[in-house]
Short mmCIF file of C-alpha atoms in Angstrom, two decimals:
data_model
loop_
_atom_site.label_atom_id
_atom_site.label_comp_id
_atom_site.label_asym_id
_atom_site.label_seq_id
_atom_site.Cartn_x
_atom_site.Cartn_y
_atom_site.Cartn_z
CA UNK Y 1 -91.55 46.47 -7.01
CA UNK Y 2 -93.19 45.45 -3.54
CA UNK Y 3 -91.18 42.23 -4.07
CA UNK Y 4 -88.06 44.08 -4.08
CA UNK Y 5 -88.81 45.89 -1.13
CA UNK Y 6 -89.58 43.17 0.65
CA UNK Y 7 -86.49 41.48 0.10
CA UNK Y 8 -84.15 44.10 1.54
CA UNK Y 9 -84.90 44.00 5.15
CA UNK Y 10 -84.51 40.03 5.42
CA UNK Y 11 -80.61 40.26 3.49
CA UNK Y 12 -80.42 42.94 6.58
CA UNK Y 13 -81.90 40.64 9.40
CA UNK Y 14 -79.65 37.72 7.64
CA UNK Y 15 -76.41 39.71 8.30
CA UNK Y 16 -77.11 40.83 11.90
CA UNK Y 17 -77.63 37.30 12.57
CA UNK Y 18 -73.95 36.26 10.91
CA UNK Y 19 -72.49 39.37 12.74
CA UNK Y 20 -73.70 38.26 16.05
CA UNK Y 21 -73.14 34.72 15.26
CA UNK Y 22 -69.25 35.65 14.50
CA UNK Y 23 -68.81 37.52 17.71
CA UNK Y 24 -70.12 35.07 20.16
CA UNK Y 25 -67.47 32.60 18.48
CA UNK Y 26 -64.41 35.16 19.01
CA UNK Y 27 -65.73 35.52 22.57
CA UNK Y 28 -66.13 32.11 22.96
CA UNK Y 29 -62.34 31.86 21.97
CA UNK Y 30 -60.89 34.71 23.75
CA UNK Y 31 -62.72 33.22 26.76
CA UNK Y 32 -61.26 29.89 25.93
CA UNK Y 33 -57.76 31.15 25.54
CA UNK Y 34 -57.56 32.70 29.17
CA UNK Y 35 -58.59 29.86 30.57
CA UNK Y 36 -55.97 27.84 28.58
CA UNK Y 37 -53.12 30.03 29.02
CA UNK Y 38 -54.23 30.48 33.50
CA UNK Y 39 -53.99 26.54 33.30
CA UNK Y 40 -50.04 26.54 31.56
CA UNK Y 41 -47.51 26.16 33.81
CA UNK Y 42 -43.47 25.61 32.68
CA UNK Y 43 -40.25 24.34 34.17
CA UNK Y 44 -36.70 23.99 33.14
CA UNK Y 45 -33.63 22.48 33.66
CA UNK Y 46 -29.94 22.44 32.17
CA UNK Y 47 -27.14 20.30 31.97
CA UNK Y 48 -23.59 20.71 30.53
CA UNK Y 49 -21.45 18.17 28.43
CA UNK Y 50 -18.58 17.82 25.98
CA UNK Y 51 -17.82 15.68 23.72
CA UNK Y 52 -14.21 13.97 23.64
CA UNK Y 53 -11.60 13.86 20.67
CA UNK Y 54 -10.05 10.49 19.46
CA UNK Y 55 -6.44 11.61 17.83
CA UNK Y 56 -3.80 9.24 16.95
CA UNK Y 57 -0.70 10.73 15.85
CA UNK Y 58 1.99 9.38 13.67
CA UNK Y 59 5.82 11.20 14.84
CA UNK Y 60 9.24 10.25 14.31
CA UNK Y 61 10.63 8.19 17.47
CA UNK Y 62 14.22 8.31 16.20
CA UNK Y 63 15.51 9.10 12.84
CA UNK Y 64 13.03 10.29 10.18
CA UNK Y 65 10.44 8.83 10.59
CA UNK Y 66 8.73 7.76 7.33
CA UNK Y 67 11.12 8.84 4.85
CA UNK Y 68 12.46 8.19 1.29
CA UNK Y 69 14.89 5.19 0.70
CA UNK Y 70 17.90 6.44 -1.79
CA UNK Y 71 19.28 3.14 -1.90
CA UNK Y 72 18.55 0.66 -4.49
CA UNK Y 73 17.28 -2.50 -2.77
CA UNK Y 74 18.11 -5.86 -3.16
CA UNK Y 75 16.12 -9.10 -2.59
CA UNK Y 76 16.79 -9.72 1.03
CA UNK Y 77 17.43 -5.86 1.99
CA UNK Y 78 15.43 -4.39 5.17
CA UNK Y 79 14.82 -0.61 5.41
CA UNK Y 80 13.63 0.43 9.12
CA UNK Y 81 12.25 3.53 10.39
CA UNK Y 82 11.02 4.35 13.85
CA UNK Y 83 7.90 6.10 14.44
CA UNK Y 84 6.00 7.30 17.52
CA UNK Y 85 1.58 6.14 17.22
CA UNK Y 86 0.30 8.39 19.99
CA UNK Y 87 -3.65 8.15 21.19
CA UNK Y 88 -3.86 11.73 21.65
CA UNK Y 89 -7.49 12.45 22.01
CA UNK Y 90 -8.99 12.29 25.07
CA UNK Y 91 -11.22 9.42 24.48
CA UNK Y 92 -9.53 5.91 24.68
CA UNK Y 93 -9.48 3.49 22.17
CA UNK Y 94 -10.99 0.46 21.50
CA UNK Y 95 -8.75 -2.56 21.22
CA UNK Y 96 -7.19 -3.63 18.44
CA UNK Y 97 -5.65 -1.03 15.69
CA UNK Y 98 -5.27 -1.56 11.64
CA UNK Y 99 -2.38 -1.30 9.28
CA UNK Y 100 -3.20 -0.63 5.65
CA UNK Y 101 -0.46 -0.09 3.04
CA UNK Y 102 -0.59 0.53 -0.32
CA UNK Y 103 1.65 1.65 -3.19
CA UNK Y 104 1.50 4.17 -5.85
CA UNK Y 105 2.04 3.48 -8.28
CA UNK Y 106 1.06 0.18 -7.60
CA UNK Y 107 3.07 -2.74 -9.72
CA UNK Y 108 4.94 -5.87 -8.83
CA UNK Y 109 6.49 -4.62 -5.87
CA UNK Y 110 3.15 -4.49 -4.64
CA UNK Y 111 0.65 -6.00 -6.41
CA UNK Y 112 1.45 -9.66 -6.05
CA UNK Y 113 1.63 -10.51 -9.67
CA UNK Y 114 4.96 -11.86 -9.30
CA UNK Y 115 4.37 -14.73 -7.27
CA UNK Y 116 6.36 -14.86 -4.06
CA UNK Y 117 8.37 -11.95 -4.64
CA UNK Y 118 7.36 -8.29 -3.75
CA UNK Y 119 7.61 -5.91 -0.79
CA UNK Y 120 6.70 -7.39 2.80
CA UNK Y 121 6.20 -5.06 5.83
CA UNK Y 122 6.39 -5.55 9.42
CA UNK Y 123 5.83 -3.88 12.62
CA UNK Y 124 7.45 -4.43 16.43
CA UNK Y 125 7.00 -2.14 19.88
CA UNK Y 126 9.99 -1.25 22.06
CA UNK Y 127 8.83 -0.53 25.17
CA UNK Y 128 11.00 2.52 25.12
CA UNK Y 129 12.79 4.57 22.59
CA UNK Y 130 14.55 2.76 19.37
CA UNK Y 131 18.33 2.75 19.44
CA UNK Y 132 18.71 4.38 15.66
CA UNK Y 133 22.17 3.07 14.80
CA UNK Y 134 21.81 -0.25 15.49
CA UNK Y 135 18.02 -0.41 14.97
CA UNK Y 136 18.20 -2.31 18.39
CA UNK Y 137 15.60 -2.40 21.56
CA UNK Y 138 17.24 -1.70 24.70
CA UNK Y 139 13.52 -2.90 26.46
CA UNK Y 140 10.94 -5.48 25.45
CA UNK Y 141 9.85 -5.96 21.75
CA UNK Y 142 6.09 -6.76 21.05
CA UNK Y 143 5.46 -7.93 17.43
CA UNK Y 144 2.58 -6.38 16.31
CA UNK Y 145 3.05 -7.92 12.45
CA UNK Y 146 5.08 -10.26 11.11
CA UNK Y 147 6.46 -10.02 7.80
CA UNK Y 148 3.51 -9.59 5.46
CA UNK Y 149 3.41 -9.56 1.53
CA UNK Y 150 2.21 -5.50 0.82
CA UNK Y 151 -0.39 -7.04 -1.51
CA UNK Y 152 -2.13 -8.29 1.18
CA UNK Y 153 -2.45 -5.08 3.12
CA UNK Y 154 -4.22 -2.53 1.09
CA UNK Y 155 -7.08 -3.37 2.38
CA UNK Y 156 -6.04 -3.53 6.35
CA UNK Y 157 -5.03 -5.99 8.35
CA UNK Y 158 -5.81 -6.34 12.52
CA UNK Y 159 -2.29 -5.36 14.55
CA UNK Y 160 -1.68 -7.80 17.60
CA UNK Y 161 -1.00 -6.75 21.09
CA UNK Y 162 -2.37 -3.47 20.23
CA UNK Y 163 -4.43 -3.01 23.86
CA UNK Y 164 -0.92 -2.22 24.88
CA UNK Y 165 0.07 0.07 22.29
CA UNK Y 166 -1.86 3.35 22.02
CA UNK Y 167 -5.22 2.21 23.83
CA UNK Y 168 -5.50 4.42 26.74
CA UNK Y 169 -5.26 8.45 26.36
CA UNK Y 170 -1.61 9.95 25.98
CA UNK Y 171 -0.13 6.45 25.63
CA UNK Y 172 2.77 6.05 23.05
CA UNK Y 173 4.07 3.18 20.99
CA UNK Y 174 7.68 2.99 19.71
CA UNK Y 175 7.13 1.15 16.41
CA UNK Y 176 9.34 0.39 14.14
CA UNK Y 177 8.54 -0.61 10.60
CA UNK Y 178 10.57 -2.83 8.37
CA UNK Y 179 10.26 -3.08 4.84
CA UNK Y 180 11.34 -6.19 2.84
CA UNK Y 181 12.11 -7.10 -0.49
CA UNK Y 182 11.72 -10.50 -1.69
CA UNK Y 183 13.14 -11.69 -4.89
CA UNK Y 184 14.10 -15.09 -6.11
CA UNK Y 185 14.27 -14.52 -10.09
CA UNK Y 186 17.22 -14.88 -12.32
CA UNK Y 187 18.35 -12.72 -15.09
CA UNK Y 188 19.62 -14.84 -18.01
CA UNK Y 189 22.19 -13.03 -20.32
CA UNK Y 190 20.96 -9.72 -18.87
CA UNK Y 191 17.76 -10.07 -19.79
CA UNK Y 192 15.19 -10.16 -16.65
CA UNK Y 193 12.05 -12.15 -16.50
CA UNK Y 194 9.04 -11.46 -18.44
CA UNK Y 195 7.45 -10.49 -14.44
CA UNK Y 196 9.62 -8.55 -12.61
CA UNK Y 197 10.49 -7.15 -10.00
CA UNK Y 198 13.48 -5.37 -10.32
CA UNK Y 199 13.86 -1.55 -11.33
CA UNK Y 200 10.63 -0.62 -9.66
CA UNK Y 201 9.86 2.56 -7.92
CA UNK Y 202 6.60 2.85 -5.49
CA UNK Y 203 5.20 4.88 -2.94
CA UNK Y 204 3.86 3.25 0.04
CA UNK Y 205 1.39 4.82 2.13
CA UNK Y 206 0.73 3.52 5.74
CA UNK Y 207 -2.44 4.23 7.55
CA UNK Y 208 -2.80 3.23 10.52
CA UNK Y 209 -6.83 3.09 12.60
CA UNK Y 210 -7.84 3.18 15.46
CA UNK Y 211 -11.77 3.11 16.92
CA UNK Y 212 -13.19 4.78 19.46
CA UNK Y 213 -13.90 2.63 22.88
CA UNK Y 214 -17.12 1.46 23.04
CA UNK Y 215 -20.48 3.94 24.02
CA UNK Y 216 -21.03 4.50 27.53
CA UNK Y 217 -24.78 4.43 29.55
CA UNK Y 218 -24.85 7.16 32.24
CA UNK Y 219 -26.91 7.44 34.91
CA UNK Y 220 -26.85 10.10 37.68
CA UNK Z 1 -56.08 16.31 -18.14
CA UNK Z 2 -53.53 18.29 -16.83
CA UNK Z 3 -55.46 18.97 -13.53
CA UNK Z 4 -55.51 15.25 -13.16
CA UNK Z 5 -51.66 14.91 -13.44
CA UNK Z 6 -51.17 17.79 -10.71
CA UNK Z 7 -53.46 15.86 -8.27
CA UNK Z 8 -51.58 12.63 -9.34
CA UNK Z 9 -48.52 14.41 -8.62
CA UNK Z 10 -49.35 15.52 -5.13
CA UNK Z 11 -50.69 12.22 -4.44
CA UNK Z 12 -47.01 10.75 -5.11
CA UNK Z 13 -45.25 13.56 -3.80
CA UNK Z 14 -46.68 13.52 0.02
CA UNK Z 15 -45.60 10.24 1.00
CA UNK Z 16 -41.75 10.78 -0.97
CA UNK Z 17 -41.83 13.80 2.04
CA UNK Z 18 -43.21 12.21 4.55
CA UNK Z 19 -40.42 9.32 3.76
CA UNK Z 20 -37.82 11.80 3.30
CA UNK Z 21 -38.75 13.31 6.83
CA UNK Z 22 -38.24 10.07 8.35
CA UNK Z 23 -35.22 9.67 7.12
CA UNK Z 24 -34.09 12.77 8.08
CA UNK Z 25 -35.43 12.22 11.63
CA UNK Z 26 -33.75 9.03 11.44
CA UNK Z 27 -30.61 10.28 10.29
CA UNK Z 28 -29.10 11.73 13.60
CA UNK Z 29 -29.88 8.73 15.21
CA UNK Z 30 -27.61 6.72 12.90
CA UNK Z 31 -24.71 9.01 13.39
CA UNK Z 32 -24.83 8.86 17.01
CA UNK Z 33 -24.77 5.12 17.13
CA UNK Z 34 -21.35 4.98 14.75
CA UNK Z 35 -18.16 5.15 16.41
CA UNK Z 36 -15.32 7.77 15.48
CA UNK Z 37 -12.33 6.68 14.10
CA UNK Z 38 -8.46 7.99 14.32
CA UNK Z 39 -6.53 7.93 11.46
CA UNK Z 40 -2.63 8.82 11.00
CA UNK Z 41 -0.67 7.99 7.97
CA UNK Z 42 2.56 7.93 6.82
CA UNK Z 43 4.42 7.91 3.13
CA UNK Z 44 7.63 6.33 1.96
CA UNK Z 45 8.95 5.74 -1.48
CA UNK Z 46 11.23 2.86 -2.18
CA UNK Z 47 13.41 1.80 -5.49
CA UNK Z 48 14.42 -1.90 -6.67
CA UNK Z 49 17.64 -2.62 -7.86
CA UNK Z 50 18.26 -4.72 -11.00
CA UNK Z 51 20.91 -7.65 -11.15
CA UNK Z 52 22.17 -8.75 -14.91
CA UNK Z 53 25.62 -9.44 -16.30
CA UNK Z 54 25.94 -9.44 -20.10
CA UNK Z 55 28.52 -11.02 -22.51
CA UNK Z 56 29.55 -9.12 -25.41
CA UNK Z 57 29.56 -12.20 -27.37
CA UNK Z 58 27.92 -15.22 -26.86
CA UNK Z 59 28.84 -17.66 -29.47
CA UNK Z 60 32.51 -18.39 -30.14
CA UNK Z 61 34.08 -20.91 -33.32
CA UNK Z 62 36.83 -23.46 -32.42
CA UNK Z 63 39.05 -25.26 -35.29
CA UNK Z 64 42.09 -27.20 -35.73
CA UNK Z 65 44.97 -24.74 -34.19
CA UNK Z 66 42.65 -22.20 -33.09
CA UNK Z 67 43.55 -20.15 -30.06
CA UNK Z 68 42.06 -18.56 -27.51
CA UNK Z 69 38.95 -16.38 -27.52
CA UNK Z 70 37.83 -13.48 -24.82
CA UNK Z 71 35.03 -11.54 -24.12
CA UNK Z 72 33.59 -8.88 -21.90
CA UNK Z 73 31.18 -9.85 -19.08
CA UNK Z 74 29.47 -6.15 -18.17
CA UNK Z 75 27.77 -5.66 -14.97
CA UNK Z 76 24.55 -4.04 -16.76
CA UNK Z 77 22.30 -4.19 -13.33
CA UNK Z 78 22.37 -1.47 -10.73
CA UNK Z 79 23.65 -3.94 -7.90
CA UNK Z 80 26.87 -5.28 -7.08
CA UNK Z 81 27.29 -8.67 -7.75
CA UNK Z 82 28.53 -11.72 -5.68
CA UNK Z 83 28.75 -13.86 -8.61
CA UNK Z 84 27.87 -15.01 -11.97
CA UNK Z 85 26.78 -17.81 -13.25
CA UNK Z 86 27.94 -19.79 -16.33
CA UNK Z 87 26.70 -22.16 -18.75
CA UNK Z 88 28.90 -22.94 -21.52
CA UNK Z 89 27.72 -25.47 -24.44
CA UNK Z 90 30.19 -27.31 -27.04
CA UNK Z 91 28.91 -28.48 -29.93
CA UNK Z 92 30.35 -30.42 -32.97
CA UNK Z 93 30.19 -33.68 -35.31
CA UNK Z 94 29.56 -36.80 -32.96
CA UNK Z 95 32.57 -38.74 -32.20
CA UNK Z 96 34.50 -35.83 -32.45
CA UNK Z 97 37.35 -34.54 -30.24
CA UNK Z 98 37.12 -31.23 -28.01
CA UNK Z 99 37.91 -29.82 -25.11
CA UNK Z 100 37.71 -25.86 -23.96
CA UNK Z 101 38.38 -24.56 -20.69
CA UNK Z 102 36.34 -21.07 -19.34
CA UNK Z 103 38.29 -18.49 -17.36
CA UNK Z 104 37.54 -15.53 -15.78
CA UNK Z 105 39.79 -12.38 -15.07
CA UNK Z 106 39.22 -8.97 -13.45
CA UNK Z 107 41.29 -6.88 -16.20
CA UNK Z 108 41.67 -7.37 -20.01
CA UNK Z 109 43.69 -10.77 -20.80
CA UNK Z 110 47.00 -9.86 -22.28
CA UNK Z 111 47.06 -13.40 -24.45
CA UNK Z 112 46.99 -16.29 -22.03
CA UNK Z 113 47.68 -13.89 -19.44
CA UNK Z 114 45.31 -12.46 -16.22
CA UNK Z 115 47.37 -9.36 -14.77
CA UNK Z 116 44.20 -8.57 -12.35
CA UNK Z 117 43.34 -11.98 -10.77
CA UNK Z 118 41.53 -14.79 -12.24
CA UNK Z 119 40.30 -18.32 -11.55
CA UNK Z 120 38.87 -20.95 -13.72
CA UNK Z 121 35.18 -21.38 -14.21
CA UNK Z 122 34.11 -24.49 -16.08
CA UNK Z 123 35.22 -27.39 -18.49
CA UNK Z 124 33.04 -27.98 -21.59
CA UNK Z 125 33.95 -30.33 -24.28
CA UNK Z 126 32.85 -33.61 -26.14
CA UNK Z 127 32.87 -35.74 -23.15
CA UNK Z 128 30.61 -32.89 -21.36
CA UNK Z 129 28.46 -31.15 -23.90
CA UNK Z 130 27.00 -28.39 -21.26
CA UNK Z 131 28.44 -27.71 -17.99
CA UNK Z 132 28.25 -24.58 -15.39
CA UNK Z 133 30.25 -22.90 -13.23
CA UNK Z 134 29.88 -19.65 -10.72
CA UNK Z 135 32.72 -17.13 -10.67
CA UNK Z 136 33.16 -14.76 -7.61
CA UNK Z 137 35.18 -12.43 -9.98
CA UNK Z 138 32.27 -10.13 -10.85
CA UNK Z 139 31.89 -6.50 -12.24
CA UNK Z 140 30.58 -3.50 -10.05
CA UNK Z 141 27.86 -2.08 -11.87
CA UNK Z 142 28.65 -0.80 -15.37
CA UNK Z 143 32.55 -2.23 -15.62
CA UNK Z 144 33.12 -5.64 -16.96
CA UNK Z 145 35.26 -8.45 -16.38
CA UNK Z 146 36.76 -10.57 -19.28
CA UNK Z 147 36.25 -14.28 -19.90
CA UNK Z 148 38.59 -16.51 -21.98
CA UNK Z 149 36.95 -19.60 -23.83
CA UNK Z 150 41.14 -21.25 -24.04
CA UNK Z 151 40.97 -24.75 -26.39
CA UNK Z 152 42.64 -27.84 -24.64
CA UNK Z 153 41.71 -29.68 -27.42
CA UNK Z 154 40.03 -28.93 -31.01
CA UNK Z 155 39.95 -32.22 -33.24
CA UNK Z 156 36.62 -30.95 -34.69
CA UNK Z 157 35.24 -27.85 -35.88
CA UNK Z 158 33.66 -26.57 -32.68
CA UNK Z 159 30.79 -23.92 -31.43
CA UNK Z 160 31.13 -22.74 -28.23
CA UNK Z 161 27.75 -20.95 -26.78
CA UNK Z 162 28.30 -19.07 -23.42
CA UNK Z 163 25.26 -18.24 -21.17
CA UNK Z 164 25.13 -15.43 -18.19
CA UNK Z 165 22.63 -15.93 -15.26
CA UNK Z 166 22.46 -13.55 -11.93
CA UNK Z 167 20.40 -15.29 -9.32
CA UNK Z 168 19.01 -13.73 -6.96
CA UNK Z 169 19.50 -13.66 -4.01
CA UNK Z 170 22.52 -15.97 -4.04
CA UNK Z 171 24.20 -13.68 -6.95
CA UNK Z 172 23.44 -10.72 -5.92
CA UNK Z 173 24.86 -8.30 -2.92
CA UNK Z 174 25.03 -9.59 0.42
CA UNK Z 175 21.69 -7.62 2.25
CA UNK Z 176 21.80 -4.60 4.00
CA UNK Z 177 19.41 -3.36 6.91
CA UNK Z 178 18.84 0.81 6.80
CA UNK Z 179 18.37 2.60 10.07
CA UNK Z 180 16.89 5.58 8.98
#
């Protein structure tokens, strides 16, 4: 019994001590604190920017544009159209543009499994607008691709002179782009050649790239 | 046991996140560096033509006092046609005597006659077993025009075998350039 007693009063003097040991630490803190947050101090600043577009547009210059042949063609038959490649944006371009075509579906006109025969593209720049009828240049043409075999282009070839096609903003090329069929295969007794190219249908898809000009440092 | 496999888990997991956080801190950075690209495309679809004459027959018998023999030559590609090419083979006993001339006309032959313009192709015979010839008198596509295989001489029994070949591009249409 007298041990029990005595035990009571020390739990009591141990949790006055913790109580007064866990105040001086939150006044210890508070103080702390208000000294930390007299010695803060803060500044600011802004700055505005935007960021630029890069656009390259694909428009009829004469005629319609890219468009469905009717016509049957022949080896040695050209089909032209004239379209407009317009940088846009407001950013300039890099030099140097890309040309990828490829057909759907894709077969010998395309494919190159008939060798040297197939579809060939090419591009040229008038300096101004295409004369339609005549598929003439009343200015200066700028070969930007000569005749190429479409199964070399699906996966993009580099256009030439292209720094003075659509590089710099709102600047316009007048392309045209031919489209060639070779064919040098004979049909015996109306029979044609195990690889052929003849009664083929495909759709060609151009795309044409462009890339940004190059990052610029500021300092001001 | 399974305690173990949580802890093990943990263990894995916080350097997969602290990974992942780089990478996501990282990831901006990349972006900014790569340069934007303009794209415009542009479709158009596009049909061959075929190029193919075919004779109705192919293989014609010659004998003592036979006459003359015709067939059809049909246009069966979907091109015109700037000519045809022939090759016509005689065969027969050695030693024997033959001769055939190959001619082409633009309508029907009305015995040895061509009412719609004609011209001679080729001479085959025993002296020249195979020999060619191009005619310029040619079918649009799907109409025919009408070859004669005429005997200038038959001593032997004699098998005339008649060959069509469209070349392109010297047989077929002249080209054409589109503006469109």
């Amino acid at each position: 019994m007298n041990q029990h007693r005595h035990t009571k009063p020390k739990e009591r003097r141990h949790g006055r001590a913790l109580a007064a040991g866990l105040f001086a630490v939150a006044v210890g803190l508070l103080a702390t604190a208000g000294v930390y947050a007299a010695l803060t101090g803060a500044a600011t600043g802004t700055e505005s920017v935007s960021s630029g577009t890069l656009n390259l547009t694909l428009t009829p210059d004469v005629g319609a544009g890219f468009s469905n042949f009717t016509g049957k063609m022949a080896p040695g038959d050209t089909n032209n159209v004239y379209v407009n490649l317009n940088n846009s944006g407001s950013l300039a371009s890099a030099a140097g543009m890309t040309l990828a075509v490829a057909g759907a579906p894709a077969n010998a006109l395309t494919d190159g499994s008939v060798p040297g025969e197939g579809l060939t593209v090419s591009a040229t720049q008038c300096s101004v607008t295409w004369t339609l009828v005549s598929g003439s240049c009343a200015g200066t043409t700028t070969t930007l691709l000569a005749a190429t075999p479409v199964s070399t282009l699906s996966g993009g070839v580099a256009l030439s002179n292209i720094p003075a096609l659509a590089a710099a903003t709102g600047q316009v090329g007048h392309v045209q782009i031919s489209l060639g069929l070779t064919g040098t295969e004979t049909s015996v007794n109306g029979v044609p050649p195990a690889k052929t190219i003849q009664g083929l249908s495909t759709t060609l898809t151009y795309t044409f790239t462009e890339q940004q000009r190059t990052g610029i440092t500021t300092n001001q | 046991m399974k305690h173990h496999t949580h802890s093990h888990a943990r263990r894995t997991a916080t350097p997969v996140a602290v990974l992942l956080g780089m990478v996501v801190l990282l990831a901006p950075t990349r972006a900014g560096a790569a340069r934007t690209a303009g794209q415009a495309t542009g479709t158009s679809s596009v049909t061959s033509g075929t190029w193919a004459a075919t004779a109705a027959s192919t293989s014609f018998v010659f004998t003592a006092g036979s006459g003359e023999l015709d067939t059809a030559v049909t246009n069966t590609g979907t091109l015109a046609l700037r000519s045809v090419a022939y090759t016509a083979t005689a065969s027969g006993p050695p030693g024997g005597q033959a001769s055939f001339v190959v001619l082409a006309c633009r309508s029907p032959w009305r015995g040895r006659t061509c009412t719609g313009g004609g011209a001679r192709v080729l001479r085959v015979g025993a002296r020249r077993p195979t020999a060619t010839g191009t005619s310029t008198v040619v079918p649009v596509p799907g109409a025919s025009t009408y070859l004669q295989i005429r005997p200038q001489q038959v001593g032997v029994p004699t098998t005339v075998t008649l060959a069509t070949a469209v070349v392109a591009p010297a047989d077929v249409r002249a080209s054409i350039v589109t503006n469109q």
